[in-house]
PDB file of C-alpha atoms in Angstrom:
ATOM      1  CA  UNK J   1      98.155  86.394 118.499  1.00 51.00           C
ATOM      2  CA  UNK J   2     101.321  86.137 116.519  1.00 61.00           C
ATOM      3  CA  UNK J   3      99.588  87.468 113.407  1.00 69.00           C
ATOM      4  CA  UNK J   4      98.015  90.333 115.388  1.00 72.00           C
ATOM      5  CA  UNK J   5     101.396  91.252 116.797  1.00 77.00           C
ATOM      6  CA  UNK J   6     102.933  91.316 113.344  1.00 76.00           C
ATOM      7  CA  UNK J   7     100.169  93.615 112.097  1.00 77.00           C
ATOM      8  CA  UNK J   8     100.759  96.018 114.987  1.00 78.00           C
ATOM      9  CA  UNK J   9     104.468  96.008 114.275  1.00 79.00           C
ATOM     10  CA  UNK J  10     103.814  96.763 110.612  1.00 79.00           C
ATOM     11  CA  UNK J  11     101.521  99.643 111.580  1.00 79.00           C
ATOM     12  CA  UNK J  12     104.178 101.094 113.886  1.00 78.00           C
ATOM     13  CA  UNK J  13     106.807 100.866 111.149  1.00 76.00           C
ATOM     14  CA  UNK J  14     104.380 102.468 108.686  1.00 75.00           C
ATOM     15  CA  UNK J  15     103.639 105.294 111.127  1.00 76.00           C
ATOM     16  CA  UNK J  16     107.359 105.915 111.685  1.00 76.00           C
ATOM     17  CA  UNK J  17     107.942 105.898 107.919  1.00 77.00           C
ATOM     18  CA  UNK J  18     105.088 108.379 107.359  1.00 81.00           C
ATOM     19  CA  UNK J  19     106.468 110.664 110.079  1.00 81.00           C
ATOM     20  CA  UNK J  20     109.925 110.586 108.458  1.00 83.00           C
ATOM     21  CA  UNK J  21     108.417 111.360 105.051  1.00 84.00           C
ATOM     22  CA  UNK J  22     106.423 114.278 106.483  1.00 84.00           C
ATOM     23  CA  UNK J  23     109.527 115.658 108.176  1.00 85.00           C
ATOM     24  CA  UNK J  24     111.524 115.379 104.931  1.00 87.00           C
ATOM     25  CA  UNK J  25     108.730 117.086 102.987  1.00 86.00           C
ATOM     26  CA  UNK J  26     108.680 119.904 105.546  1.00 87.00           C
ATOM     27  CA  UNK J  27     112.420 120.526 105.186  1.00 90.00           C
ATOM     28  CA  UNK J  28     112.188 120.492 101.388  1.00 91.00           C
ATOM     29  CA  UNK J  29     109.275 122.961 101.505  1.00 90.00           C
ATOM     30  CA  UNK J  30     110.929 125.218 104.060  1.00 92.00           C
ATOM     31  CA  UNK J  31     112.841 127.331 101.441  1.00 91.00           C
ATOM     32  CA  UNK J  32     109.584 127.886  99.556  1.00 91.00           C
ATOM     33  CA  UNK J  33     107.773 129.001 102.725  1.00 91.00           C
ATOM     34  CA  UNK J  34     110.705 131.297 103.587  1.00 92.00           C
ATOM     35  CA  UNK J  35     110.563 132.806 100.086  1.00 91.00           C
ATOM     36  CA  UNK J  36     106.791 133.269 100.334  1.00 90.00           C
ATOM     37  CA  UNK J  37     107.151 135.015 103.693  1.00 90.00           C
ATOM     38  CA  UNK J  38     110.192 137.244 103.080  1.00 90.00           C
ATOM     39  CA  UNK J  39     110.053 137.828  99.292  1.00 89.00           C
ATOM     40  CA  UNK J  40     106.297 137.925  98.620  1.00 90.00           C
ATOM     41  CA  UNK J  41     104.110 138.492 101.691  1.00 92.00           C
ATOM     42  CA  UNK J  42     106.649 140.683 103.509  1.00 92.00           C
ATOM     43  CA  UNK J  43     107.065 143.241 100.678  1.00 91.00           C
ATOM     44  CA  UNK J  44     103.294 143.246 100.084  1.00 92.00           C
ATOM     45  CA  UNK J  45     102.627 144.120 103.722  1.00 93.00           C
ATOM     46  CA  UNK J  46     105.458 146.686 103.703  1.00 93.00           C
ATOM     47  CA  UNK J  47     104.138 148.410 100.567  1.00 93.00           C
ATOM     48  CA  UNK J  48     100.674 148.649 102.124  1.00 93.00           C
ATOM     49  CA  UNK J  49     102.154 150.380 105.168  1.00 94.00           C
ATOM     50  CA  UNK J  50     104.376 152.658 103.070  1.00 94.00           C
ATOM     51  CA  UNK J  51     101.309 153.752 101.085  1.00 94.00           C
ATOM     52  CA  UNK J  52     100.324 155.832 104.124  1.00 95.00           C
ATOM     53  CA  UNK J  53     103.734 157.476 104.534  1.00 95.00           C
ATOM     54  CA  UNK J  54     106.140 159.875 102.891  1.00 94.00           C
ATOM     55  CA  UNK J  55     109.362 157.921 102.365  1.00 93.00           C
ATOM     56  CA  UNK J  56     112.406 158.727 100.233  1.00 90.00           C
ATOM     57  CA  UNK J  57     114.703 155.802 101.194  1.00 87.00           C
ATOM     58  CA  UNK J  58     117.010 158.143 103.150  1.00 89.00           C
ATOM     59  CA  UNK J  59     114.867 159.569 105.908  1.00 90.00           C
ATOM     60  CA  UNK J  60     112.569 157.386 108.044  1.00 91.00           C
ATOM     61  CA  UNK J  61     108.980 157.004 106.763  1.00 92.00           C
ATOM     62  CA  UNK J  62     106.647 159.758 107.983  1.00 94.00           C
ATOM     63  CA  UNK J  63     102.974 158.885 108.413  1.00 94.00           C
ATOM     64  CA  UNK J  64     100.713 161.146 106.306  1.00 94.00           C
ATOM     65  CA  UNK J  65      97.476 159.169 106.437  1.00 92.00           C
ATOM     66  CA  UNK J  66      95.537 159.116 103.165  1.00 93.00           C
ATOM     67  CA  UNK J  67      97.673 161.882 101.633  1.00 94.00           C
ATOM     68  CA  UNK J  68      99.136 159.679  98.907  1.00 94.00           C
ATOM     69  CA  UNK J  69      95.737 158.339  97.912  1.00 94.00           C
ATOM     70  CA  UNK J  70      94.272 161.864  97.835  1.00 94.00           C
ATOM     71  CA  UNK J  71      97.176 162.891  95.591  1.00 94.00           C
ATOM     72  CA  UNK J  72      96.086 160.224  93.087  1.00 94.00           C
ATOM     73  CA  UNK J  73      92.877 162.170  92.483  1.00 93.00           C
ATOM     74  CA  UNK J  74      94.701 165.384  91.539  1.00 93.00           C
ATOM     75  CA  UNK J  75      97.768 163.998  89.707  1.00 94.00           C
ATOM     76  CA  UNK J  76      97.168 165.039  86.085  1.00 94.00           C
ATOM     77  CA  UNK J  77     100.169 163.098  84.765  1.00 94.00           C
ATOM     78  CA  UNK J  78      98.801 159.968  86.411  1.00 95.00           C
ATOM     79  CA  UNK J  79      95.430 160.594  84.792  1.00 95.00           C
ATOM     80  CA  UNK J  80      97.205 160.725  81.418  1.00 95.00           C
ATOM     81  CA  UNK J  81      98.960 157.435  82.259  1.00 95.00           C
ATOM     82  CA  UNK J  82      95.595 155.898  83.099  1.00 96.00           C
ATOM     83  CA  UNK J  83      94.226 157.020  79.724  1.00 96.00           C
ATOM     84  CA  UNK J  84      97.225 155.559  77.891  1.00 96.00           C
ATOM     85  CA  UNK J  85      96.942 152.304  79.822  1.00 96.00           C
ATOM     86  CA  UNK J  86      93.211 151.891  79.218  1.00 96.00           C
ATOM     87  CA  UNK J  87      93.695 152.629  75.502  1.00 96.00           C
ATOM     88  CA  UNK J  88      96.482 150.060  75.394  1.00 96.00           C
ATOM     89  CA  UNK J  89      94.336 147.422  77.123  1.00 96.00           C
ATOM     90  CA  UNK J  90      91.099 148.105  75.215  1.00 96.00           C
ATOM     91  CA  UNK J  91      92.800 147.966  71.806  1.00 96.00           C
ATOM     92  CA  UNK J  92      95.522 145.359  72.225  1.00 95.00           C
ATOM     93  CA  UNK J  93      93.642 142.658  74.158  1.00 96.00           C
ATOM     94  CA  UNK J  94      90.718 142.206  71.677  1.00 96.00           C
ATOM     95  CA  UNK J  95      93.146 142.249  68.733  1.00 96.00           C
ATOM     96  CA  UNK J  96      95.411 139.762  70.439  1.00 94.00           C
ATOM     97  CA  UNK J  97      92.544 137.377  71.230  1.00 95.00           C
ATOM     98  CA  UNK J  98      91.169 137.684  67.683  1.00 95.00           C
ATOM     99  CA  UNK J  99      94.578 136.819  66.199  1.00 94.00           C
ATOM    100  CA  UNK J 100      95.004 133.947  68.662  1.00 93.00           C
ATOM    101  CA  UNK J 101      91.588 132.485  67.820  1.00 94.00           C
ATOM    102  CA  UNK J 102      92.079 132.906  64.065  1.00 93.00           C
ATOM    103  CA  UNK J 103      95.455 131.151  64.057  1.00 91.00           C
ATOM    104  CA  UNK J 104      94.162 128.430  66.389  1.00 91.00           C
ATOM    105  CA  UNK J 105      91.311 127.692  63.975  1.00 91.00           C
ATOM    106  CA  UNK J 106      93.773 127.459  61.079  1.00 88.00           C
ATOM    107  CA  UNK J 107      95.996 125.066  63.020  1.00 87.00           C
ATOM    108  CA  UNK J 108      92.960 123.019  64.080  1.00 84.00           C
ATOM    109  CA  UNK J 109      92.452 121.851  60.497  1.00 77.00           C
ATOM    110  CA  UNK J 110      94.957 119.054  60.980  1.00 70.00           C
ATOM    111  CA  UNK J 111      97.730 120.411  58.774  1.00 70.00           C
ATOM    112  CA  UNK J 112     101.115 118.750  58.563  1.00 73.00           C
ATOM    113  CA  UNK J 113     103.852 120.032  60.850  1.00 74.00           C
ATOM    114  CA  UNK J 114     101.350 121.178  63.469  1.00 75.00           C
ATOM    115  CA  UNK J 115     103.887 120.870  66.285  1.00 77.00           C
ATOM    116  CA  UNK J 116     106.320 123.142  64.419  1.00 80.00           C
ATOM    117  CA  UNK J 117     103.728 125.825  63.666  1.00 78.00           C
ATOM    118  CA  UNK J 118     102.392 125.675  67.221  1.00 76.00           C
ATOM    119  CA  UNK J 119     105.901 126.210  68.600  1.00 78.00           C
ATOM    120  CA  UNK J 120     106.662 128.948  66.058  1.00 81.00           C
ATOM    121  CA  UNK J 121     103.556 130.927  66.968  1.00 81.00           C
ATOM    122  CA  UNK J 122     104.083 130.337  70.693  1.00 78.00           C
ATOM    123  CA  UNK J 123     107.698 131.528  70.662  1.00 77.00           C
ATOM    124  CA  UNK J 124     106.853 135.287  70.628  1.00 78.00           C
ATOM    125  CA  UNK J 125     104.927 134.791  73.885  1.00 74.00           C
ATOM    126  CA  UNK J 126     108.157 133.677  75.521  1.00 72.00           C
ATOM    127  CA  UNK J 127     110.280 136.438  73.996  1.00 70.00           C
ATOM    128  CA  UNK J 128     107.797 139.305  73.693  1.00 64.00           C
ATOM    129  CA  UNK J 129     108.271 140.656  77.206  1.00 66.00           C
ATOM    130  CA  UNK J 130     112.062 140.450  77.074  1.00 71.00           C
ATOM    131  CA  UNK J 131     114.329 143.470  76.894  1.00 76.00           C
ATOM    132  CA  UNK J 132     116.019 142.111  73.758  1.00 76.00           C
ATOM    133  CA  UNK J 133     112.750 141.999  71.796  1.00 77.00           C
ATOM    134  CA  UNK J 134     111.803 145.482  73.008  1.00 79.00           C
ATOM    135  CA  UNK J 135     115.168 146.791  71.768  1.00 80.00           C
ATOM    136  CA  UNK J 136     114.640 144.973  68.465  1.00 80.00           C
ATOM    137  CA  UNK J 137     111.157 146.506  68.206  1.00 79.00           C
ATOM    138  CA  UNK J 138     112.649 149.940  68.728  1.00 79.00           C
ATOM    139  CA  UNK J 139     115.018 149.367  65.830  1.00 80.00           C
ATOM    140  CA  UNK J 140     112.292 147.972  63.549  1.00 84.00           C
ATOM    141  CA  UNK J 141     109.997 150.967  64.063  1.00 84.00           C
ATOM    142  CA  UNK J 142     112.788 153.561  64.118  1.00 80.00           C
ATOM    143  CA  UNK J 143     113.204 156.207  61.423  1.00 79.00           C
ATOM    144  CA  UNK J 144     115.708 154.002  59.549  1.00 79.00           C
ATOM    145  CA  UNK J 145     114.045 150.787  60.645  1.00 82.00           C
ATOM    146  CA  UNK J 146     112.705 147.798  58.734  1.00 83.00           C
ATOM    147  CA  UNK J 147     109.128 149.111  58.556  1.00 85.00           C
ATOM    148  CA  UNK J 148     110.138 152.311  56.805  1.00 85.00           C
ATOM    149  CA  UNK J 149     112.468 150.405  54.483  1.00 85.00           C
ATOM    150  CA  UNK J 150     109.594 148.128  53.406  1.00 86.00           C
ATOM    151  CA  UNK J 151     107.308 151.114  52.910  1.00 85.00           C
ATOM    152  CA  UNK J 152     110.040 152.746  50.811  1.00 84.00           C
ATOM    153  CA  UNK J 153     109.972 149.768  48.421  1.00 83.00           C
ATOM    154  CA  UNK J 154     106.381 150.643  47.465  1.00 82.00           C
ATOM    155  CA  UNK J 155     107.027 154.384  47.289  1.00 81.00           C
ATOM    156  CA  UNK J 156     105.664 155.346  50.687  1.00 81.00           C
ATOM    157  CA  UNK J 157     107.688 157.688  52.866  1.00 79.00           C
ATOM    158  CA  UNK J 158     107.751 156.383  56.399  1.00 77.00           C
ATOM    159  CA  UNK J 159     107.924 158.281  59.643  1.00 80.00           C
ATOM    160  CA  UNK J 160     109.486 157.992  63.052  1.00 80.00           C
ATOM    161  CA  UNK J 161     106.866 155.624  64.449  1.00 84.00           C
ATOM    162  CA  UNK J 162     108.325 155.710  67.940  1.00 84.00           C
ATOM    163  CA  UNK J 163     109.262 159.392  67.974  1.00 84.00           C
ATOM    164  CA  UNK J 164     105.798 160.515  66.828  1.00 86.00           C
ATOM    165  CA  UNK J 165     103.277 160.833  69.734  1.00 88.00           C
ATOM    166  CA  UNK J 166     100.411 159.875  67.413  1.00 88.00           C
ATOM    167  CA  UNK J 167     101.909 156.462  66.566  1.00 88.00           C
ATOM    168  CA  UNK J 168     104.248 155.593  69.452  1.00 89.00           C
ATOM    169  CA  UNK J 169     101.568 153.775  71.457  1.00 92.00           C
ATOM    170  CA  UNK J 170     100.530 151.832  68.350  1.00 91.00           C
ATOM    171  CA  UNK J 171     103.962 150.204  68.213  1.00 89.00           C
ATOM    172  CA  UNK J 172     103.496 148.913  71.766  1.00 90.00           C
ATOM    173  CA  UNK J 173     100.040 147.609  70.855  1.00 92.00           C
ATOM    174  CA  UNK J 174     101.450 145.774  67.827  1.00 90.00           C
ATOM    175  CA  UNK J 175     104.151 144.259  70.028  1.00 87.00           C
ATOM    176  CA  UNK J 176     101.552 143.019  72.518  1.00 88.00           C
ATOM    177  CA  UNK J 177      99.321 141.612  69.754  1.00 90.00           C
ATOM    178  CA  UNK J 178     102.358 139.816  68.316  1.00 88.00           C
ATOM    179  CA  UNK J 179     102.640 137.773  71.536  1.00 86.00           C
ATOM    180  CA  UNK J 180      99.367 135.922  70.955  1.00 89.00           C
ATOM    181  CA  UNK J 181     100.948 132.479  71.236  1.00 87.00           C
ATOM    182  CA  UNK J 182      99.908 131.673  74.804  1.00 89.00           C
ATOM    183  CA  UNK J 183      96.150 132.297  74.313  1.00 92.00           C
ATOM    184  CA  UNK J 184      96.427 130.611  70.895  1.00 91.00           C
ATOM    185  CA  UNK J 185      97.591 127.345  72.483  1.00 90.00           C
ATOM    186  CA  UNK J 186      94.689 127.493  74.966  1.00 93.00           C
ATOM    187  CA  UNK J 187      92.209 128.207  72.134  1.00 93.00           C
ATOM    188  CA  UNK J 188      93.613 125.276  70.175  1.00 90.00           C
ATOM    189  CA  UNK J 189      93.082 122.945  73.135  1.00 91.00           C
ATOM    190  CA  UNK J 190      89.516 124.245  73.505  1.00 92.00           C
ATOM    191  CA  UNK J 191      88.729 123.726  69.821  1.00 92.00           C
ATOM    192  CA  UNK J 192      89.867 120.106  70.091  1.00 89.00           C
ATOM    193  CA  UNK J 193      87.224 119.539  72.803  1.00 89.00           C
ATOM    194  CA  UNK J 194      84.265 120.541  70.581  1.00 90.00           C
ATOM    195  CA  UNK J 195      82.606 117.346  69.233  1.00 89.00           C
ATOM    196  CA  UNK J 196      82.721 117.201  65.440  1.00 88.00           C
ATOM    197  CA  UNK J 197      79.208 115.756  65.394  1.00 91.00           C
ATOM    198  CA  UNK J 198      77.850 119.261  66.026  1.00 89.00           C
ATOM    199  CA  UNK J 199      79.502 120.572  62.853  1.00 90.00           C
ATOM    200  CA  UNK J 200      78.381 117.530  60.842  1.00 89.00           C
ATOM    201  CA  UNK J 201      74.764 117.989  61.944  1.00 91.00           C
ATOM    202  CA  UNK J 202      74.886 121.715  61.149  1.00 90.00           C
ATOM    203  CA  UNK J 203      76.401 121.022  57.713  1.00 89.00           C
ATOM    204  CA  UNK J 204      73.594 118.559  56.947  1.00 89.00           C
ATOM    205  CA  UNK J 205      71.100 121.305  57.867  1.00 87.00           C
ATOM    206  CA  UNK J 206      72.795 123.607  55.365  1.00 87.00           C
ATOM    207  CA  UNK J 207      74.632 125.880  57.792  1.00 86.00           C
ATOM    208  CA  UNK J 208      77.578 127.723  56.258  1.00 89.00           C
ATOM    209  CA  UNK J 209      81.000 128.253  57.832  1.00 88.00           C
ATOM    210  CA  UNK J 210      80.098 131.619  59.379  1.00 91.00           C
ATOM    211  CA  UNK J 211      76.875 130.222  60.857  1.00 92.00           C
ATOM    212  CA  UNK J 212      78.707 127.224  62.284  1.00 91.00           C
ATOM    213  CA  UNK J 213      81.353 129.520  63.762  1.00 91.00           C
ATOM    214  CA  UNK J 214      78.750 131.851  65.289  1.00 91.00           C
ATOM    215  CA  UNK J 215      76.275 129.217  66.496  1.00 91.00           C
ATOM    216  CA  UNK J 216      78.639 126.374  67.518  1.00 91.00           C
ATOM    217  CA  UNK J 217      82.266 127.453  67.889  1.00 92.00           C
ATOM    218  CA  UNK J 218      81.769 130.725  69.760  1.00 92.00           C
ATOM    219  CA  UNK J 219      79.201 129.456  72.334  1.00 92.00           C
ATOM    220  CA  UNK J 220      81.127 126.262  73.105  1.00 92.00           C
ATOM    221  CA  UNK J 221      84.424 128.132  73.205  1.00 93.00           C
ATOM    222  CA  UNK J 222      83.093 131.005  75.342  1.00 94.00           C
ATOM    223  CA  UNK J 223      84.548 129.643  78.647  1.00 94.00           C
ATOM    224  CA  UNK J 224      87.995 129.543  77.001  1.00 95.00           C
ATOM    225  CA  UNK J 225      87.508 133.040  75.560  1.00 95.00           C
ATOM    226  CA  UNK J 226      86.553 134.291  79.014  1.00 96.00           C
ATOM    227  CA  UNK J 227      89.572 132.614  80.607  1.00 95.00           C
ATOM    228  CA  UNK J 228      91.944 134.158  78.050  1.00 95.00           C
ATOM    229  CA  UNK J 229      90.234 137.544  78.361  1.00 96.00           C
ATOM    230  CA  UNK J 230      90.731 137.712  82.130  1.00 96.00           C
ATOM    231  CA  UNK J 231      94.365 136.617  81.899  1.00 94.00           C
ATOM    232  CA  UNK J 232      95.302 138.955  79.064  1.00 94.00           C
ATOM    233  CA  UNK J 233      93.577 141.990  80.613  1.00 96.00           C
ATOM    234  CA  UNK J 234      95.522 141.488  83.843  1.00 95.00           C
ATOM    235  CA  UNK J 235      98.721 140.938  81.872  1.00 93.00           C
ATOM    236  CA  UNK J 236      98.156 144.072  79.764  1.00 94.00           C
ATOM    237  CA  UNK J 237      97.609 146.265  82.827  1.00 95.00           C
ATOM    238  CA  UNK J 238     100.969 145.062  84.170  1.00 93.00           C
ATOM    239  CA  UNK J 239     102.852 145.758  80.941  1.00 91.00           C
ATOM    240  CA  UNK J 240     106.117 147.567  81.655  1.00 91.00           C
ATOM    241  CA  UNK J 241     109.223 146.311  79.859  1.00 87.00           C
ATOM    242  CA  UNK J 242     108.149 147.232  76.322  1.00 85.00           C
ATOM    243  CA  UNK J 243     107.154 150.794  77.260  1.00 90.00           C
ATOM    244  CA  UNK J 244     110.303 151.278  79.341  1.00 90.00           C
ATOM    245  CA  UNK J 245     112.703 150.122  76.620  1.00 86.00           C
ATOM    246  CA  UNK J 246     110.930 151.632  73.605  1.00 85.00           C
ATOM    247  CA  UNK J 247     110.630 155.057  75.253  1.00 87.00           C
ATOM    248  CA  UNK J 248     114.009 154.896  76.968  1.00 85.00           C
ATOM    249  CA  UNK J 249     112.280 154.944  80.360  1.00 86.00           C
ATOM    250  CA  UNK J 250     110.722 158.375  79.794  1.00 89.00           C
ATOM    251  CA  UNK J 251     107.233 157.362  78.625  1.00 87.00           C
ATOM    252  CA  UNK J 252     107.727 159.697  75.680  1.00 82.00           C
ATOM    253  CA  UNK J 253     107.299 161.243  73.293  1.00 88.00           C
ATOM    254  CA  UNK J 254     104.971 163.624  75.125  1.00 88.00           C
ATOM    255  CA  UNK J 255     103.976 160.879  77.598  1.00 91.00           C
ATOM    256  CA  UNK J 256     102.289 158.968  74.748  1.00 92.00           C
ATOM    257  CA  UNK J 257     103.734 155.641  75.991  1.00 92.00           C
ATOM    258  CA  UNK J 258     103.496 156.441  79.685  1.00 95.00           C
ATOM    259  CA  UNK J 259     101.671 153.329  80.895  1.00 95.00           C
ATOM    260  CA  UNK J 260     100.657 153.057  84.537  1.00 96.00           C
ATOM    261  CA  UNK J 261     103.457 150.750  85.666  1.00 95.00           C
ATOM    262  CA  UNK J 262     106.101 152.950  84.042  1.00 95.00           C
ATOM    263  CA  UNK J 263     104.747 155.995  85.867  1.00 95.00           C
ATOM    264  CA  UNK J 264     104.769 153.997  89.105  1.00 95.00           C
ATOM    265  CA  UNK J 265     108.405 153.050  88.456  1.00 95.00           C
ATOM    266  CA  UNK J 266     109.349 156.672  87.820  1.00 95.00           C
ATOM    267  CA  UNK J 267     107.795 157.762  91.105  1.00 95.00           C
ATOM    268  CA  UNK J 268     109.476 154.992  93.090  1.00 94.00           C
ATOM    269  CA  UNK J 269     112.916 154.703  91.532  1.00 92.00           C
ATOM    270  CA  UNK J 270     113.187 158.005  89.655  1.00 92.00           C
ATOM    271  CA  UNK J 271     111.936 160.431  92.294  1.00 92.00           C
ATOM    272  CA  UNK J 272     112.422 158.046  95.260  1.00 93.00           C
ATOM    273  CA  UNK J 273     108.869 158.770  96.370  1.00 94.00           C
ATOM    274  CA  UNK J 274     108.300 155.268  97.704  1.00 94.00           C
ATOM    275  CA  UNK J 275     105.212 156.175  99.679  1.00 95.00           C
ATOM    276  CA  UNK J 276     103.366 157.482  96.628  1.00 95.00           C
ATOM    277  CA  UNK J 277     104.643 154.586  94.484  1.00 95.00           C
ATOM    278  CA  UNK J 278     103.270 152.118  97.041  1.00 95.00           C
ATOM    279  CA  UNK J 279      99.906 153.877  96.990  1.00 96.00           C
ATOM    280  CA  UNK J 280      99.928 153.709  93.184  1.00 96.00           C
ATOM    281  CA  UNK J 281     100.649 149.971  93.321  1.00 96.00           C
ATOM    282  CA  UNK J 282      97.655 149.350  95.578  1.00 96.00           C
ATOM    283  CA  UNK J 283      95.482 151.611  93.431  1.00 96.00           C
ATOM    284  CA  UNK J 284      96.455 149.517  90.385  1.00 96.00           C
ATOM    285  CA  UNK J 285      95.500 146.404  92.327  1.00 95.00           C
ATOM    286  CA  UNK J 286      92.068 147.911  92.985  1.00 96.00           C
ATOM    287  CA  UNK J 287      91.651 148.774  89.284  1.00 96.00           C
ATOM    288  CA  UNK J 288      92.553 145.250  88.153  1.00 96.00           C
ATOM    289  CA  UNK J 289      90.341 143.690  90.837  1.00 96.00           C
ATOM    290  CA  UNK J 290      87.430 145.940  89.813  1.00 96.00           C
ATOM    291  CA  UNK J 291      87.757 145.168  86.105  1.00 96.00           C
ATOM    292  CA  UNK J 292      88.146 141.453  86.812  1.00 96.00           C
ATOM    293  CA  UNK J 293      84.984 141.605  88.925  1.00 96.00           C
ATOM    294  CA  UNK J 294      83.131 143.341  86.064  1.00 96.00           C
ATOM    295  CA  UNK J 295      84.337 140.638  83.673  1.00 95.00           C
ATOM    296  CA  UNK J 296      83.025 137.906  85.977  1.00 95.00           C
ATOM    297  CA  UNK J 297      79.702 139.737  86.365  1.00 95.00           C
ATOM    298  CA  UNK J 298      79.336 140.169  82.579  1.00 95.00           C
ATOM    299  CA  UNK J 299      80.366 136.550  81.929  1.00 93.00           C
ATOM    300  CA  UNK J 300      76.971 135.218  83.005  1.00 89.00           C
ATOM    301  CA  UNK J 301      75.437 137.003  80.002  1.00 90.00           C
ATOM    302  CA  UNK J 302      77.684 135.536  77.300  1.00 90.00           C
ATOM    303  CA  UNK J 303      79.645 132.552  78.643  1.00 91.00           C
ATOM    304  CA  UNK J 304      77.987 129.219  77.929  1.00 86.00           C
ATOM    305  CA  UNK J 305      78.842 126.109  79.937  1.00 81.00           C
ATOM    306  CA  UNK J 306      77.846 122.866  78.222  1.00 67.00           C
ATOM    307  CA  UNK J 307      76.924 120.673  81.206  1.00 61.00           C
TER     308      UNK J 307
END
């Protein structure tokens, strides 16, 4: 009986201790829940409601139904921004993934100083979306910038890469491709998971490097490629800082760098048309969700899972 009583006492003390731990965890998590409610979910719900109103921050919101969404269909400047954004995504994301995979394969050869090179290539991913790098990029591709100075050394007359509508978007694409470090690290981890016995068997059968890359590396790495593709497409659609800084917030020249998020910003904080800006934000969400859904649907035709 004495032993049974001691066990019951231990259980009661354990239950009280668990209750205290749960209460402490709740209080520690309370700031996070408050932030989720008032900083994330609250603004999301508010923007959805404002999407059906005309609101200029001064006068109370006025309900206009689907007026803002109907305006999306006839807004020619928005259609231009959509074209610029899709061009930016379709060109920069494949180039970025190709660079990331190429560098990852070079680093996977077991060279000395791997940690240094991995950090060096990853660093642009941390800095690429910063205002400082965007300002630096503007100077590099300016009329008197580093690019034109290098071209001058070989007798080529440069141009105003940022001030020319035909090349302004290309500078943003190059900047996005330059930040290939994050997908490169993921590719490198994926390459390390491919058993070397596959390559050894293929080499014995006489397969060359290209055949081994096409028949072994790409199929076994396809889940990682798909993962990086989805992430980078979403990230590219949300690109804002580079276009804002390089164009001085105008999307110029001639709207050649007017990406979707910059146009949304101009409507919300330039023209104080918060209702239309909210509708644009939800329309962008639908675009990203649709393209992500297409990517998942297409994945079953080219992504290989080695069970």
